[in-house]
PDB file of C-alpha atoms in Angstrom:
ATOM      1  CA  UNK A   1       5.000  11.687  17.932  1.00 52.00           C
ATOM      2  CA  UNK A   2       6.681   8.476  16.476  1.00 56.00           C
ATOM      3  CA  UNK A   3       4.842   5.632  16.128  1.00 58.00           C
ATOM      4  CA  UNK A   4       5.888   2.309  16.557  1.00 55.00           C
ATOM      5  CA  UNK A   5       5.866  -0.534  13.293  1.00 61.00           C
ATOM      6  CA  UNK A   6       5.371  -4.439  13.643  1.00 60.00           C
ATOM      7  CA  UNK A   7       8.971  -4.209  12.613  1.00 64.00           C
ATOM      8  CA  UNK A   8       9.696  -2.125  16.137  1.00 74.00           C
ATOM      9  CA  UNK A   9      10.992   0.364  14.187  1.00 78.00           C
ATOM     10  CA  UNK A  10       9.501   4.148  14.957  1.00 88.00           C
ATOM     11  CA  UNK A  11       7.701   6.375  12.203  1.00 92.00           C
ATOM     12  CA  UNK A  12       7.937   8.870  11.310  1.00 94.00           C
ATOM     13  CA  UNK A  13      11.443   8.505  10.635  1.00 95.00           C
ATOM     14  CA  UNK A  14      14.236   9.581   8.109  1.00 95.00           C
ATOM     15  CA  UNK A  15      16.450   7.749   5.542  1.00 95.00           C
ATOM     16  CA  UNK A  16      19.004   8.151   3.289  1.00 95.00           C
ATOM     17  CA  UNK A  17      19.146   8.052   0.287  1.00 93.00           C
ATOM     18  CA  UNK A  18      21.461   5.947  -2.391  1.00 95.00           C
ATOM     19  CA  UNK A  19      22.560   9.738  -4.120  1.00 95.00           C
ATOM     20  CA  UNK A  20      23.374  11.227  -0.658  1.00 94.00           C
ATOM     21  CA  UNK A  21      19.192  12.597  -0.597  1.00 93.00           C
ATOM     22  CA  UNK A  22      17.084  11.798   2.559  1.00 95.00           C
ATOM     23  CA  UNK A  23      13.376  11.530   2.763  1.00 96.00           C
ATOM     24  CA  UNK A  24      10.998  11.436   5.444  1.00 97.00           C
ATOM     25  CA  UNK A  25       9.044   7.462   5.725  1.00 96.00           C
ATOM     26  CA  UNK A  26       5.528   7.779   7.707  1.00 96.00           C
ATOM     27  CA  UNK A  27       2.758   5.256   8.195  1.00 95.00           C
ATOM     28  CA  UNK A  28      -0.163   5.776   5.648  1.00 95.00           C
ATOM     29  CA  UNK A  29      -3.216   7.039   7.548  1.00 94.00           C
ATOM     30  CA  UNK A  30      -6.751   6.930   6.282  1.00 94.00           C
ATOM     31  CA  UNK A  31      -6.537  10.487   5.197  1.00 95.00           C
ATOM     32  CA  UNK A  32      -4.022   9.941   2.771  1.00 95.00           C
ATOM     33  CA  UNK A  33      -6.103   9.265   0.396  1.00 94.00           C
ATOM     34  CA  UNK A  34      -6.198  12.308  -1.551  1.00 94.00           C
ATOM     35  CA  UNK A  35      -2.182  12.590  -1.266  1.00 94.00           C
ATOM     36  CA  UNK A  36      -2.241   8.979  -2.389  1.00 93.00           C
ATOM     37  CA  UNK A  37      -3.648   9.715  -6.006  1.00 93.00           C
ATOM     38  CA  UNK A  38      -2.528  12.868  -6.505  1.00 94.00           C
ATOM     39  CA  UNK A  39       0.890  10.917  -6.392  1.00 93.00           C
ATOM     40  CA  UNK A  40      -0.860   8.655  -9.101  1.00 92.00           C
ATOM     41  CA  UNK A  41      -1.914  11.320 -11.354  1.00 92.00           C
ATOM     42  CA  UNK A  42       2.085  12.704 -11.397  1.00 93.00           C
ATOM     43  CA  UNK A  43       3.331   9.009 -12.131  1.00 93.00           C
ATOM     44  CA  UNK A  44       3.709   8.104 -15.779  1.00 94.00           C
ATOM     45  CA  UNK A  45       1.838   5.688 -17.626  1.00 91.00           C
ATOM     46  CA  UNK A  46       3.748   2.858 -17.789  1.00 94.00           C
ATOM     47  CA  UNK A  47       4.999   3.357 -14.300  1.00 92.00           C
ATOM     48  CA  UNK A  48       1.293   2.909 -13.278  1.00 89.00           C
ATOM     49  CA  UNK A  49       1.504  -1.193 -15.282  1.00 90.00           C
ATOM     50  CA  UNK A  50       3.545  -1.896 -11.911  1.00 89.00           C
ATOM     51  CA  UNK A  51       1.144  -0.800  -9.081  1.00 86.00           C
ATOM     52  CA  UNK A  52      -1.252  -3.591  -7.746  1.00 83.00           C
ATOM     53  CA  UNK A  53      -3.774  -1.047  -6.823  1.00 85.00           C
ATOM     54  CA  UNK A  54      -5.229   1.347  -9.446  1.00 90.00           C
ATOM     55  CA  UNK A  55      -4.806   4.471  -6.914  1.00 90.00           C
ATOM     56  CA  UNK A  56      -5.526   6.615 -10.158  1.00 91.00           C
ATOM     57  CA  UNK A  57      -9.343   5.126  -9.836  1.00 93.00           C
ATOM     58  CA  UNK A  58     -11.077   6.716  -6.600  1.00 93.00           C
ATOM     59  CA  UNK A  59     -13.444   4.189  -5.742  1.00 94.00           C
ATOM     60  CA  UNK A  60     -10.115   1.660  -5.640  1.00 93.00           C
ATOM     61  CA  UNK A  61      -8.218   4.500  -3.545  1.00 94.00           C
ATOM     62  CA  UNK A  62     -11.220   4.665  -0.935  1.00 95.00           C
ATOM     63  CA  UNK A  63     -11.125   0.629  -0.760  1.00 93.00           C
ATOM     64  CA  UNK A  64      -7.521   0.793  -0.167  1.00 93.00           C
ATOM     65  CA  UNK A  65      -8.390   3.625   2.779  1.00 95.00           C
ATOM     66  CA  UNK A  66     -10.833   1.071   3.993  1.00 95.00           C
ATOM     67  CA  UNK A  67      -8.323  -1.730   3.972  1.00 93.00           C
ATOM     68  CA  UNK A  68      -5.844   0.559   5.872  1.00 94.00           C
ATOM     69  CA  UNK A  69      -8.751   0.869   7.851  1.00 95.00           C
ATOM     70  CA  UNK A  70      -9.468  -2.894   8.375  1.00 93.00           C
ATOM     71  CA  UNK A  71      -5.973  -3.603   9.316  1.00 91.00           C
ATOM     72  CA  UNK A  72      -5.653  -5.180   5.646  1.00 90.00           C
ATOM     73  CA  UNK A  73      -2.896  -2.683   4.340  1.00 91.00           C
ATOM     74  CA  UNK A  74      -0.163  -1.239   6.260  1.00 92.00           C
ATOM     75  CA  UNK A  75       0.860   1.197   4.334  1.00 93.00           C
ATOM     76  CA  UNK A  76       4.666   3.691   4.101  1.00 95.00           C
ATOM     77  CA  UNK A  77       4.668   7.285   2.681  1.00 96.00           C
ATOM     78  CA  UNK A  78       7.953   8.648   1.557  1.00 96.00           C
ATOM     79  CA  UNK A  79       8.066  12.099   1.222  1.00 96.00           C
ATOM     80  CA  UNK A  80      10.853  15.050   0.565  1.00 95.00           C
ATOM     81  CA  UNK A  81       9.907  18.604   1.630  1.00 93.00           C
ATOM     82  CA  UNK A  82       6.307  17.221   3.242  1.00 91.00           C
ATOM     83  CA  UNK A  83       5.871  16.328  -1.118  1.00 93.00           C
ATOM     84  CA  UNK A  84       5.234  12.834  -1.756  1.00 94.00           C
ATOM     85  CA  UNK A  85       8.097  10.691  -3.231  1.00 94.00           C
ATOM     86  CA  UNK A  86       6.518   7.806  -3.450  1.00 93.00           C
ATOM     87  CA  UNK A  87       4.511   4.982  -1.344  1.00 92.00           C
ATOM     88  CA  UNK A  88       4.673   0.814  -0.251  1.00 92.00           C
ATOM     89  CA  UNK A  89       2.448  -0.920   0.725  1.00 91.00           C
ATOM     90  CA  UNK A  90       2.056  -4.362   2.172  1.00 90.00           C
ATOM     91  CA  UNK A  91      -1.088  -5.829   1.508  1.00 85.00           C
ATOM     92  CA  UNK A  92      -3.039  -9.069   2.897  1.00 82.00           C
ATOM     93  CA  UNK A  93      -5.855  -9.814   0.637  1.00 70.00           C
ATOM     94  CA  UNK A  94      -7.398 -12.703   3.088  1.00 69.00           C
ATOM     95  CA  UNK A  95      -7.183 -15.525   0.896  1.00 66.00           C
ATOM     96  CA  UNK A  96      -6.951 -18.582   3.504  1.00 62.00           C
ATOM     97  CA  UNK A  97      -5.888 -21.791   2.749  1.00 61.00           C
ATOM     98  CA  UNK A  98      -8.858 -24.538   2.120  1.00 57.00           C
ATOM     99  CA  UNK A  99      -9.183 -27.799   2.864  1.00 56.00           C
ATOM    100  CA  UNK A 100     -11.175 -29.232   0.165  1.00 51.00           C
ATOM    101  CA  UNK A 101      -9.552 -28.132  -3.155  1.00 52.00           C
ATOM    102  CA  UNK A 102     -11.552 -29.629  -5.511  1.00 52.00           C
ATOM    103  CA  UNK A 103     -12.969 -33.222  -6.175  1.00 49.00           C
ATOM    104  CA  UNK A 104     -11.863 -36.250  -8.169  1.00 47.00           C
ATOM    105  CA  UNK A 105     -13.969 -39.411  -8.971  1.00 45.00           C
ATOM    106  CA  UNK A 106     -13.175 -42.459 -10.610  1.00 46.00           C
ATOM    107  CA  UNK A 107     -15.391 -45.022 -12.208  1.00 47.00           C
TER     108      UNK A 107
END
């Protein structure tokens, strides 16, 4: 059954491609988590540099599940053939704004 985004738009759903290929986008879900770094392991090195979550480490793939979770991460699985193609994910670390920034004196 699709679900609805914050966007209003219904997962999962399916795209098209740039080359003419279509995959299948789906809301991450907390068990995911396995699928999620199995994805990792197939990536190659350097393509892991670009990934702000180490999802090759389990103990940062289960905080990522817990952020999911939380509400924290919302989360987008592509996949082709129910494989994964790859994953985005939009994430809200909770940094707020503060007031009192730091302190200056003069003498």
């Amino acid at each position: 059954m699709p679900s609805p985004s914050a966007d209003g738009r219904a997962y999962p759903r399916a795209v098209t491609l740039a080359d003419g290929g279509s995959v299948s986008l789906r809301l991450m879900s907390p068990d995911d988590g396995d699928r999620l770094a199995a994805f990792a392991r197939e990536l190659p090195p350097d393509d892991l540099l670009f990934l702000s979550v180490d999802i090759t480490d389990p103990e940062a793939v289960g905080r990522f599940i817990e952020g999911l979770e939380a509400g924290r991460i919302i989360g987008v699985i592509a996949e082709d053939a129910g494989v994964t193609a790859g994953y985005a994910a939009l994430l809200h670390h909770g940094v707020t704004w503060q007031r009192h920034l730091g302190r200056s004196s003069s003498r």
